Short mmCIF file of N, CA and C in Angstrom, two decimals:
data_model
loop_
_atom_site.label_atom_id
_atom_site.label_comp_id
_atom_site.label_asym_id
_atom_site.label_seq_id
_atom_site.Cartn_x
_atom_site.Cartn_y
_atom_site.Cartn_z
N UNK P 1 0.86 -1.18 0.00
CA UNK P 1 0.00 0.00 0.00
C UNK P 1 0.90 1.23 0.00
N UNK P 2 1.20 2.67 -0.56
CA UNK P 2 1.74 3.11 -1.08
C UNK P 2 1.45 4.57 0.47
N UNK P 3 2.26 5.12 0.29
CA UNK P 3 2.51 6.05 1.45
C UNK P 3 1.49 7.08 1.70
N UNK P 4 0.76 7.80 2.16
CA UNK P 4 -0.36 8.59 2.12
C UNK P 4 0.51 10.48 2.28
N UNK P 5 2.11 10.20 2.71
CA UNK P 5 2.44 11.40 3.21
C UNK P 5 1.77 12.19 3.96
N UNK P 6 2.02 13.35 4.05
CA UNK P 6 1.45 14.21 5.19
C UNK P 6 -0.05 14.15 5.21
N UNK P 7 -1.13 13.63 4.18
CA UNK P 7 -2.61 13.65 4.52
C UNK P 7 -3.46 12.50 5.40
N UNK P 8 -4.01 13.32 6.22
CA UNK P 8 -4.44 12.44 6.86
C UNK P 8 -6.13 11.80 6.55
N UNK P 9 -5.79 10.59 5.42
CA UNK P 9 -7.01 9.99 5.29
C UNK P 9 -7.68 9.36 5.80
N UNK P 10 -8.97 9.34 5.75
CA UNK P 10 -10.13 9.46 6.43
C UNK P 10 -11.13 9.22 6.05
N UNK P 11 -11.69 8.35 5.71
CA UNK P 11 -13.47 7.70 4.53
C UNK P 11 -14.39 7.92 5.43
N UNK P 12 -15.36 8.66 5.18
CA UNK P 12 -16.81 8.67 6.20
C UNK P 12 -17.67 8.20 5.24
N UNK P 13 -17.74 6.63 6.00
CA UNK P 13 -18.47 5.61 5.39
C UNK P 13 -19.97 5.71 5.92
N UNK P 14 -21.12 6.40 5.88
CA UNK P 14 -22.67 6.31 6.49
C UNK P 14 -23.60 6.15 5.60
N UNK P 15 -23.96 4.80 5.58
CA UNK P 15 -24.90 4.89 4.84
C UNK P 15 -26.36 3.95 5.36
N UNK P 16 -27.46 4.47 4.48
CA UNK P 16 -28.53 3.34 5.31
C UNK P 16 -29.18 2.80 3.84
N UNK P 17 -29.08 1.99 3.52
CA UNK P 17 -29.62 1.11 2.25
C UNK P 17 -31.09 1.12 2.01
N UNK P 18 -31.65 1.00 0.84
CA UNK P 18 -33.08 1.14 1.18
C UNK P 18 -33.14 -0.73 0.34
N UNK P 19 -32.34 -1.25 0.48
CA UNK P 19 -32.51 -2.62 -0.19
C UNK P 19 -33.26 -3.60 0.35
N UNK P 20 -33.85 -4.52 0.08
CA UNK P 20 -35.24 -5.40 0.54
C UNK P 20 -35.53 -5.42 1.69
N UNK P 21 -34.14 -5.73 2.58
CA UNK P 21 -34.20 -6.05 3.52
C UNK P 21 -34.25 -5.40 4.60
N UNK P 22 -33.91 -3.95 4.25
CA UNK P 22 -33.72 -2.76 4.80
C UNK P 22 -35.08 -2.72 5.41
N UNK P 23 -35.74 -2.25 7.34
CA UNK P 23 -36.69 -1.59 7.82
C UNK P 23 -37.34 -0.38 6.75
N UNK P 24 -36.49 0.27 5.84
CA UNK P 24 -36.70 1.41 5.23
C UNK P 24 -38.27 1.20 3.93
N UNK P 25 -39.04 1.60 3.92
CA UNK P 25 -39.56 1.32 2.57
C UNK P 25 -38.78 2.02 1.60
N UNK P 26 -39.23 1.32 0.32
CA UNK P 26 -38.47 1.58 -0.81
C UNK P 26 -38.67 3.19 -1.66
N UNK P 27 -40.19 3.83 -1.08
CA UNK P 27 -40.69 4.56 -1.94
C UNK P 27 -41.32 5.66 -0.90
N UNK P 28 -41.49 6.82 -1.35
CA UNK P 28 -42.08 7.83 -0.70
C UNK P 28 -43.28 8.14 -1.11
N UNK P 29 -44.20 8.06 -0.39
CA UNK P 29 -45.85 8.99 -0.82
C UNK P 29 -46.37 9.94 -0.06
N UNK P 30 -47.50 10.01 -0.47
CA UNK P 30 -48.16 11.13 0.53
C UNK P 30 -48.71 10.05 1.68
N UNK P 31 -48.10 8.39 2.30
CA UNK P 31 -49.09 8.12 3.22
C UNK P 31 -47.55 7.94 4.42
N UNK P 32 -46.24 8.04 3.53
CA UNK P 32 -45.35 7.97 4.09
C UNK P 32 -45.25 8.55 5.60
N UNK P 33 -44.24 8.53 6.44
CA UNK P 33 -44.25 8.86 7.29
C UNK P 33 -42.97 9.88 7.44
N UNK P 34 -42.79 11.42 7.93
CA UNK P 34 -41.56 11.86 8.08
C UNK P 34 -40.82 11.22 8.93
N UNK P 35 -40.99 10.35 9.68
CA UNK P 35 -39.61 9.88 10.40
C UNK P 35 -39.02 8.72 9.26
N UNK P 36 -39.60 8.54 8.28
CA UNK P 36 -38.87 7.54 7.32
C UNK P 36 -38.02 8.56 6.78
N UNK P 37 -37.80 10.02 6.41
CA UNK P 37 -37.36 10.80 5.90
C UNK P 37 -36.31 11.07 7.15
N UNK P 38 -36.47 11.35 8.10
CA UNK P 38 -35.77 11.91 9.22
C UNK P 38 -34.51 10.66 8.95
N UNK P 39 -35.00 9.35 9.42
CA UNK P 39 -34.00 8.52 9.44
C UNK P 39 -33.10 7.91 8.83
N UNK P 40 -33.41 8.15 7.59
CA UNK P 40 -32.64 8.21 6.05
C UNK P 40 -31.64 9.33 5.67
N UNK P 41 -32.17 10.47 6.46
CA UNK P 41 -31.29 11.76 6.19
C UNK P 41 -30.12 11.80 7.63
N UNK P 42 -30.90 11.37 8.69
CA UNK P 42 -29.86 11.65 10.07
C UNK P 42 -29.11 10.21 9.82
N UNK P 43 -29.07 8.89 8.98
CA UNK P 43 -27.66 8.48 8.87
C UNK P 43 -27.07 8.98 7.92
N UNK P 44 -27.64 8.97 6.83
CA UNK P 44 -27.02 9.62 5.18
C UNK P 44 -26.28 10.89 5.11
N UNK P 45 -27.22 11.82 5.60
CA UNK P 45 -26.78 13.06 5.52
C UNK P 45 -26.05 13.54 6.85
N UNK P 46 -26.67 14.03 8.13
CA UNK P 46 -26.51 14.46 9.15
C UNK P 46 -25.31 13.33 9.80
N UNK P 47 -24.61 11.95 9.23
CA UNK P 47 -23.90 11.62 9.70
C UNK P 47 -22.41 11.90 9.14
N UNK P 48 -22.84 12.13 7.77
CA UNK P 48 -21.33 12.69 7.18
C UNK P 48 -21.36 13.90 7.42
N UNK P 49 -21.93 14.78 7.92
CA UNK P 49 -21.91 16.58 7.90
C UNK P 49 -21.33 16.35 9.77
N UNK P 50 -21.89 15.38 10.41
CA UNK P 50 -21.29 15.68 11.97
C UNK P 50 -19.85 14.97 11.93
N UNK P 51 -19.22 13.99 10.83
CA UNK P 51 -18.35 13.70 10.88
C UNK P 51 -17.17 15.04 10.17
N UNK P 52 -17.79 15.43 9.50
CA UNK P 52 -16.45 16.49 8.69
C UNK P 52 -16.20 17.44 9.80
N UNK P 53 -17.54 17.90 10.85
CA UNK P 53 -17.35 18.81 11.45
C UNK P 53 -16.42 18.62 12.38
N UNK P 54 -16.56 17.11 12.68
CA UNK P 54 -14.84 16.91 13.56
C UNK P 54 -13.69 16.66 13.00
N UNK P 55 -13.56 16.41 11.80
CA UNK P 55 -12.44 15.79 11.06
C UNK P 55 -11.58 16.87 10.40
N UNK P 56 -12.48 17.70 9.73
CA UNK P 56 -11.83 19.49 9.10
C UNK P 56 -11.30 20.10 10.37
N UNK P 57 -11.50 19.98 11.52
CA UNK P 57 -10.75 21.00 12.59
C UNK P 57 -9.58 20.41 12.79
N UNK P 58 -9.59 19.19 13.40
CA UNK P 58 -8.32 18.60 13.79
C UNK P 58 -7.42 17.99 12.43
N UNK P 59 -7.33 18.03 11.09
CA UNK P 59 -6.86 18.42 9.62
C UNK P 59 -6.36 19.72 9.68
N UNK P 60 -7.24 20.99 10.05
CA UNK P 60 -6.99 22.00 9.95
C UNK P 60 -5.55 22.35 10.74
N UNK P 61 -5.56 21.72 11.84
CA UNK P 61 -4.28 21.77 12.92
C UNK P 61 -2.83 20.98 12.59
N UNK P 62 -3.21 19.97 11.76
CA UNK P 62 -2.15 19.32 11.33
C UNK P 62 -1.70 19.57 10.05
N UNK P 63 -2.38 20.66 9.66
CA UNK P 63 -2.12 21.25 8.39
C UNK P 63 -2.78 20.86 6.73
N UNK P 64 -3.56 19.92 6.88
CA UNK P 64 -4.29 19.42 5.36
C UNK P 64 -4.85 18.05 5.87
N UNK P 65 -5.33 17.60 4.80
CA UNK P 65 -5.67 16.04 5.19
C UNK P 65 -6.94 16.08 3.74
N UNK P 66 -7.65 14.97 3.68
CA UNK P 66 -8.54 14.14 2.58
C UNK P 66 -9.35 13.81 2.90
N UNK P 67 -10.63 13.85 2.89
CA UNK P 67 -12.03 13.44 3.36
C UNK P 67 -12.58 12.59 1.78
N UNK P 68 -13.35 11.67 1.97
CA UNK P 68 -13.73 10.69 0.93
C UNK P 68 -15.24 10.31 1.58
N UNK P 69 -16.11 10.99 1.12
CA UNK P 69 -17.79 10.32 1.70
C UNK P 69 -18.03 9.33 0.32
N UNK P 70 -18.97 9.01 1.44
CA UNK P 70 -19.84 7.47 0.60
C UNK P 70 -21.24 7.81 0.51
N UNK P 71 -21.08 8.05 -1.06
CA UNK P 71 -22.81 8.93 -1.48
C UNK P 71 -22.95 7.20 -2.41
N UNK P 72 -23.67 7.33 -3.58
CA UNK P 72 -24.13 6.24 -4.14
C UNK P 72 -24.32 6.34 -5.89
N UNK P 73 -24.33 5.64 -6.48
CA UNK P 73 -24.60 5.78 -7.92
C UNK P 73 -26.24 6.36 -7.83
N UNK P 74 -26.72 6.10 -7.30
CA UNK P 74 -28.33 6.23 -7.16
C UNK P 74 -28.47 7.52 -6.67
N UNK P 75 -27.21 8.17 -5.89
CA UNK P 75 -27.51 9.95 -5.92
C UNK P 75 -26.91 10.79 -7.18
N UNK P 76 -26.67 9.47 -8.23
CA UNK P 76 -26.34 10.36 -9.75
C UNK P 76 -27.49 9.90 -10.56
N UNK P 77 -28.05 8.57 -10.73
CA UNK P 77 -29.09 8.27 -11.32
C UNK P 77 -29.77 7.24 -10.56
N UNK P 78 -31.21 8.20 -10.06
CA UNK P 78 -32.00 7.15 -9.24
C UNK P 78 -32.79 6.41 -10.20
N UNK P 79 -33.02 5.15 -10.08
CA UNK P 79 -33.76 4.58 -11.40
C UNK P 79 -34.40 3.65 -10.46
N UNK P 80 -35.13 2.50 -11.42
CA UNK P 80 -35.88 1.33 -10.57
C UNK P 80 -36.83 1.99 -9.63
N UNK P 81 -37.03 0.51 -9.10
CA UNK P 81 -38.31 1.05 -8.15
C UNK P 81 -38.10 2.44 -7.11
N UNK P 82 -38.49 3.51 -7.15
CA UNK P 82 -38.10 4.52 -6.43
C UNK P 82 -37.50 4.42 -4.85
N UNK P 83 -36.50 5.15 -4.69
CA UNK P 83 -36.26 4.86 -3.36
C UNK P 83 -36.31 6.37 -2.55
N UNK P 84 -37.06 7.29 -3.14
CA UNK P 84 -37.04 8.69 -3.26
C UNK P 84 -36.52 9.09 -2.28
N UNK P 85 -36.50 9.12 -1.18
CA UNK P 85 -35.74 9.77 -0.30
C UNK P 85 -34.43 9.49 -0.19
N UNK P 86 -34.38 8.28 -0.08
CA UNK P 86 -32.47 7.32 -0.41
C UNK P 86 -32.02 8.47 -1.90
N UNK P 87 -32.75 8.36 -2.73
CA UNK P 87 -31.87 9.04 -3.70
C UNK P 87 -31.56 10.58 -3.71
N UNK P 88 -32.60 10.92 -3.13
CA UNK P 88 -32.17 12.50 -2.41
C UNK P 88 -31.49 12.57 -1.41
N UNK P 89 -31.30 11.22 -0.19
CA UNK P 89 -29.98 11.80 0.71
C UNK P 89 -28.66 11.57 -0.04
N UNK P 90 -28.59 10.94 -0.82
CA UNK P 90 -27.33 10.90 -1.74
C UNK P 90 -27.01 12.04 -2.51
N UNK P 91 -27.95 12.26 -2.87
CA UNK P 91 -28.09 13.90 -4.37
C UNK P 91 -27.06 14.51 -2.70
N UNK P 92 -27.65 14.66 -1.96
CA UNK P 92 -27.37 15.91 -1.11
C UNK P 92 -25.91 15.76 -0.53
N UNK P 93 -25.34 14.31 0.17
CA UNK P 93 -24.20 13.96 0.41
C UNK P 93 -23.11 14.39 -0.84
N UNK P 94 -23.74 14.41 -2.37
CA UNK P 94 -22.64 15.07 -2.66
C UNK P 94 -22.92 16.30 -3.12
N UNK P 95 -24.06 17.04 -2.66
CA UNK P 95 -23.84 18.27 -2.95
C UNK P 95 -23.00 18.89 -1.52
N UNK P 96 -23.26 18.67 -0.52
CA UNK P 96 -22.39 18.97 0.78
C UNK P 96 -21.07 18.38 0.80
N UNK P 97 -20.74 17.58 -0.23
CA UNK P 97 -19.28 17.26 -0.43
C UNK P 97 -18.69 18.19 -1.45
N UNK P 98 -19.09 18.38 -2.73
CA UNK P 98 -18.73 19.81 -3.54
C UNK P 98 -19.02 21.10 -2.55
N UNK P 99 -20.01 21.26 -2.04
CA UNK P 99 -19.98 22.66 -1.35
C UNK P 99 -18.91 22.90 0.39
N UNK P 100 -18.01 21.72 0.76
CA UNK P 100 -17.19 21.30 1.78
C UNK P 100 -15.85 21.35 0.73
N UNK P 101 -16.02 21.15 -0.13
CA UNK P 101 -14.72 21.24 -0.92
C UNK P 101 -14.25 22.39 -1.32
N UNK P 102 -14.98 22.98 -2.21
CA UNK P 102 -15.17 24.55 -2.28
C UNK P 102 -14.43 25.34 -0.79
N UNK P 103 -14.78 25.16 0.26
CA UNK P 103 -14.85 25.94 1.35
C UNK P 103 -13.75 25.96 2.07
N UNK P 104 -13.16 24.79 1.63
CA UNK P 104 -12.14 23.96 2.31
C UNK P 104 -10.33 24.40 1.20
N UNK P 105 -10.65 24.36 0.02
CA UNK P 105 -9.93 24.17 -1.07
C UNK P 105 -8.59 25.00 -0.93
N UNK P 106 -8.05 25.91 -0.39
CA UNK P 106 -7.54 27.04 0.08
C UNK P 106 -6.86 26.67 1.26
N UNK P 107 -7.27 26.06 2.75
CA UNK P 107 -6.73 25.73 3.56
C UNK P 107 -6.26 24.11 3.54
N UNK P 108 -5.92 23.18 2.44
CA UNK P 108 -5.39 22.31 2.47
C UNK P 108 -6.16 21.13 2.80
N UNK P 109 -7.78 21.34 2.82
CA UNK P 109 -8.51 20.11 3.25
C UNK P 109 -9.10 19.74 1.53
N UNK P 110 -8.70 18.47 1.46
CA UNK P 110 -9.44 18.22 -0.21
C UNK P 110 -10.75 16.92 0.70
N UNK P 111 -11.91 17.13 -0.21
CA UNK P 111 -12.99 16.32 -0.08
C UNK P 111 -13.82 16.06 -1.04
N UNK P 112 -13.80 14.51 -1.49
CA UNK P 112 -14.22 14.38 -2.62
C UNK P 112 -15.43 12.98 -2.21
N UNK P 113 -15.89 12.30 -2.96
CA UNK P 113 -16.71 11.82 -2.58
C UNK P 113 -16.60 10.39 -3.85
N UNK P 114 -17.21 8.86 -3.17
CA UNK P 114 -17.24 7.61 -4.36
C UNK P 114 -18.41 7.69 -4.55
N UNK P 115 -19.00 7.13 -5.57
CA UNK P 115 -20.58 6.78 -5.92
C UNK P 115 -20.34 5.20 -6.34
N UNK P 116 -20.45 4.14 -5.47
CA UNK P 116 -20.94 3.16 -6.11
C UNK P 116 -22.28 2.60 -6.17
N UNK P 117 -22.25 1.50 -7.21
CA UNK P 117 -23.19 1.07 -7.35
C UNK P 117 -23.48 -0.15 -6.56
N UNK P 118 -24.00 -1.54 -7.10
CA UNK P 118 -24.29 -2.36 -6.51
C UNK P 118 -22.75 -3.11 -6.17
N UNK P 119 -22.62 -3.29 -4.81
CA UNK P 119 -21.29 -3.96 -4.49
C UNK P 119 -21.62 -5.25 -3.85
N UNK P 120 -20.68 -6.69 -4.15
CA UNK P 120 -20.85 -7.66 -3.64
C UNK P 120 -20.13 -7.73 -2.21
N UNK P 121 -21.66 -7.06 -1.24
CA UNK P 121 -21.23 -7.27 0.32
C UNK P 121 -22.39 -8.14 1.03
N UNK P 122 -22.53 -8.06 2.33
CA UNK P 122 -23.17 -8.93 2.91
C UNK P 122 -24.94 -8.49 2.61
N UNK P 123 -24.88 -6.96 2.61
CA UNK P 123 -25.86 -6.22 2.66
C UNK P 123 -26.52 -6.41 1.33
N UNK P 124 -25.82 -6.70 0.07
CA UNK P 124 -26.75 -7.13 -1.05
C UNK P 124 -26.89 -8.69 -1.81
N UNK P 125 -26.51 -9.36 -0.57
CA UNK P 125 -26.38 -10.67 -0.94
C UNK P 125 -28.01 -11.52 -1.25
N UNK P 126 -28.69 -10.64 -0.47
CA UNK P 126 -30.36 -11.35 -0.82
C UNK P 126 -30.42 -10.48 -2.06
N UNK P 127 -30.16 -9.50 -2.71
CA UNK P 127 -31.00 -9.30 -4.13
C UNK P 127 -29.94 -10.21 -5.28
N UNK P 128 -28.14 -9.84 -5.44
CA UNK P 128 -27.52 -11.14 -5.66
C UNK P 128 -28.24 -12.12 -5.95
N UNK P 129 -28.77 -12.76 -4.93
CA UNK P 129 -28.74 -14.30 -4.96
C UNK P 129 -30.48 -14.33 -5.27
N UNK P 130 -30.93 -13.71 -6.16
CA UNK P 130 -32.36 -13.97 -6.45
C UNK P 130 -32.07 -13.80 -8.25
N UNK P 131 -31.93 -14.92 -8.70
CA UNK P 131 -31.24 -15.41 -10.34
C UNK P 131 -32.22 -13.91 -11.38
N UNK P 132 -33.53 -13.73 -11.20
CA UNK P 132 -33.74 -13.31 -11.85
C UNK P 132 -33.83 -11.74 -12.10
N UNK P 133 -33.70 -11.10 -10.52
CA UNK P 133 -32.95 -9.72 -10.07
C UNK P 133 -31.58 -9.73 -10.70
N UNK P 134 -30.80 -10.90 -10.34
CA UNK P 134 -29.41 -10.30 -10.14
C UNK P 134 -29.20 -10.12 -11.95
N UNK P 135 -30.27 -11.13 -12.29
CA UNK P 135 -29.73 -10.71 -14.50
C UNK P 135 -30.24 -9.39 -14.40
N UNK P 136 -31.34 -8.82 -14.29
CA UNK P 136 -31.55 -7.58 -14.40
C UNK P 136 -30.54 -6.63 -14.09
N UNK P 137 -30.08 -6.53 -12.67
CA UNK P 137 -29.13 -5.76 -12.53
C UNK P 137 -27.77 -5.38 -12.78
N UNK P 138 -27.60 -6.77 -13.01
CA UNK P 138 -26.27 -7.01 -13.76
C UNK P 138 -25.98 -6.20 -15.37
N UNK P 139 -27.09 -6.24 -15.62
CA UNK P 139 -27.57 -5.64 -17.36
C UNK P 139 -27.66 -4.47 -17.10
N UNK P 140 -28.37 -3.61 -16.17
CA UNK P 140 -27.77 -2.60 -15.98
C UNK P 140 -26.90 -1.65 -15.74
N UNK P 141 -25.75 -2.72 -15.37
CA UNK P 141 -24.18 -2.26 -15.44
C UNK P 141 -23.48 -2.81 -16.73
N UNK P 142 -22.91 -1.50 -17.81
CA UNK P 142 -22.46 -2.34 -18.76
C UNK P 142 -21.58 -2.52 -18.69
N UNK P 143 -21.29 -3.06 -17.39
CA UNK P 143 -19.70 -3.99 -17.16
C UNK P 143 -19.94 -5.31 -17.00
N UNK P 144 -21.51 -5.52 -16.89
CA UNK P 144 -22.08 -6.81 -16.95
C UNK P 144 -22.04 -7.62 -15.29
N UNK P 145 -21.83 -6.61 -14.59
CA UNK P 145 -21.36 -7.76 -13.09
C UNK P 145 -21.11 -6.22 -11.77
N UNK P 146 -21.32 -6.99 -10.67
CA UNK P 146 -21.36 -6.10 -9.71
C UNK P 146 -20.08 -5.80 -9.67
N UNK P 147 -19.93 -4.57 -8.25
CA UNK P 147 -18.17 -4.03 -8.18
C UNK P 147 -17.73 -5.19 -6.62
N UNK P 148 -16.82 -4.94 -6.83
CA UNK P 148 -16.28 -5.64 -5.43
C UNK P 148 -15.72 -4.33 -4.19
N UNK P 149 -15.75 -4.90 -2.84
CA UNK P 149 -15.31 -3.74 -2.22
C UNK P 149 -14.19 -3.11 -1.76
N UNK P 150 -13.26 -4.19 -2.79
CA UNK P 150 -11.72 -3.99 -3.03
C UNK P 150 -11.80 -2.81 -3.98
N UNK P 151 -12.51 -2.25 -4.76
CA UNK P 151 -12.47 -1.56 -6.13
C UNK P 151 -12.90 -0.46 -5.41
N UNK P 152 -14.05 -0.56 -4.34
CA UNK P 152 -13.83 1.24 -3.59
C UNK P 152 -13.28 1.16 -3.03
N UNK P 153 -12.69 0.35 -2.38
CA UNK P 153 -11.46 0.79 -1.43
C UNK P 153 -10.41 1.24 -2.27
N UNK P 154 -10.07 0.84 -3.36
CA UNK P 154 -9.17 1.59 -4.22
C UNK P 154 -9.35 2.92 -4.76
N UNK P 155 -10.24 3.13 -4.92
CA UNK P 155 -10.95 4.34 -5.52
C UNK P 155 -10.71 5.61 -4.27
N UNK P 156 -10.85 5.32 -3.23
CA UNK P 156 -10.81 5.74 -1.46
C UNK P 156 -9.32 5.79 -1.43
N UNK P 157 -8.46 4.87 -1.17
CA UNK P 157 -7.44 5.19 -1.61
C UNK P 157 -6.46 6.13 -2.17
N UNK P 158 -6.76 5.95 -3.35
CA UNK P 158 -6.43 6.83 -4.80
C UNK P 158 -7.12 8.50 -4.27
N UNK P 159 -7.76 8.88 -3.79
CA UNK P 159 -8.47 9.75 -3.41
C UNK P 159 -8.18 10.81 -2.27
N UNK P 160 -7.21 9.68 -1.44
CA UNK P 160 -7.10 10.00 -0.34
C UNK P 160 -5.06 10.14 -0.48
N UNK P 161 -4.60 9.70 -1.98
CA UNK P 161 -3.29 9.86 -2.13
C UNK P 161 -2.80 11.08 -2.46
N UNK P 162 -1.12 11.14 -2.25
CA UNK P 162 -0.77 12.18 -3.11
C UNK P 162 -0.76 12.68 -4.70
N UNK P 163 -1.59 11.13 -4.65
CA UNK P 163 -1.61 11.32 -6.36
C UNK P 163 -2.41 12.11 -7.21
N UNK P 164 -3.79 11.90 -5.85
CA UNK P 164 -5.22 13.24 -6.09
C UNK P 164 -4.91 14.27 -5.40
N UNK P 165 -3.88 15.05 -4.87
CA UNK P 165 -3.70 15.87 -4.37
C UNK P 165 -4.15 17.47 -5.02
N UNK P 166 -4.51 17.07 -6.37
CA UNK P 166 -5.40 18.25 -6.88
C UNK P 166 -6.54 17.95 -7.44
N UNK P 167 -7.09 17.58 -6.61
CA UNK P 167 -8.62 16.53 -6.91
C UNK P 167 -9.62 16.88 -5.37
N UNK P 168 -9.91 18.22 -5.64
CA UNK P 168 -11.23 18.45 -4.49
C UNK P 168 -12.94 18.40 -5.11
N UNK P 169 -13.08 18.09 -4.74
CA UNK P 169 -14.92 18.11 -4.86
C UNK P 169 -15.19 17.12 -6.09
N UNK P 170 -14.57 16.15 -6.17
CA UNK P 170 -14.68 15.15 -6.71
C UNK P 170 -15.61 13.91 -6.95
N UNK P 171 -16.65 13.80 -8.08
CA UNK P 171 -17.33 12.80 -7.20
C UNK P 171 -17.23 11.25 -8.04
N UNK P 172 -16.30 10.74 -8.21
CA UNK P 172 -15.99 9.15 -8.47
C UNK P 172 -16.63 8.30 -8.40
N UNK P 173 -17.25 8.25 -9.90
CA UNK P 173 -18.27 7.14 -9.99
C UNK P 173 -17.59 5.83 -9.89
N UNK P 174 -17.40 4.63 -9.05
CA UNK P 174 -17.19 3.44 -8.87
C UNK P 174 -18.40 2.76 -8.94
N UNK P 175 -19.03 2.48 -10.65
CA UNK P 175 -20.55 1.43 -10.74
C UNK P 175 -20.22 0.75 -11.94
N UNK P 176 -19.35 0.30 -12.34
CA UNK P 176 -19.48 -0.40 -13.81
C UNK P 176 -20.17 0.28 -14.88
N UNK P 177 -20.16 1.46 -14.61
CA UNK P 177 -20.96 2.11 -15.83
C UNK P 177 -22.51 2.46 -15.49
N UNK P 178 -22.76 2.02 -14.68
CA UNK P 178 -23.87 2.24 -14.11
C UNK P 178 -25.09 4.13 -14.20
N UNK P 179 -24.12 4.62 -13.76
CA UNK P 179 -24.46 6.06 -14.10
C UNK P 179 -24.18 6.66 -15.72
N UNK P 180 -23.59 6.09 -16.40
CA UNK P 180 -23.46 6.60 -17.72
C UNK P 180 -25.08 6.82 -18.29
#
């Protein structure tokens, strides 16, 4: 693994899935309830905005550092069965990651943000393993196959190196094509 030098990286990983299995329903109406909204936004949103707020000060003291949030392909193109609020706390995770970058850009804090798509973890192993979902979804990536979570961690990485060191407000699609 390759040296990070003086930045101190840092992934604020929060996310709450709206996938089958998820407490969350999938869709928003008028019979919805706002605490389905509340609780989708206070992990999604309100957990990466209370994490930068500690992470940019003590960066700020050590002189720079790299922030990397975890928004989603689905806050670049929400598609399928609606997950309307899931895809608006994402829209917003990276609009508060471009507008944290911006703000930041000047005093040495870069913050950029991954968008993946469907990744083979524990959390999407029931839609995976349902033969006639997983062809669908698979077809919707024209890479033909899910990402692995070696491939954002690389992406996180790379992000968080000296190599992106002029790479703020970034938002790195990691989906197989998914958002194209």
């Amino acid at each position: 693994m390759p040296s990070l030098g003086p930045w101190s990286a840092l992934a604020v990983s929060t996310s709450l899935s709206t996938m089958p299995a998820s407490p969350c329903p999938r869709a928003m109406s008028p019979k919805s309830r706002v605490e389905i909204y509340d609780k989708i936004f206070d992990i999604n949103v309100r957990g990466v905005l209370l994490s930068m707020k500690h992470q940019i000060p003590a960066m700020l003291k050590t002189g720079g550092g790299a922030i990397v949030n975890n928004a989603s392909a689905l806050g670049i193109r929400p598609v399928g069965t609606p997950s309307t609020v899931y895809h608006a706390s994402k829209f917003a995770v990276i609009g508060l990651t471009k507008s944290t970058a911006m703000h930041f850009a000047t005093k040495g804090v870069r913050v950029n943000a991954v968008c993946p798509a469907i990744i083979e973890t524990d959390l999407t192993e029931g839609l995976r393993g349902n033969e006639e979902l997983s062809a669908r979804l698979r077809a919707a990536h024209p890479m033909g196959r899910f990402g692995k979570s070696e491939e954002v961690a690389a992406a996180v990485l790379y992000l968080c190196s000296p190599g992106a060191a002029y790479s703020t407000g970034v938002v790195l699609h990691v989906d197989g094509g998914f958002a194209v």
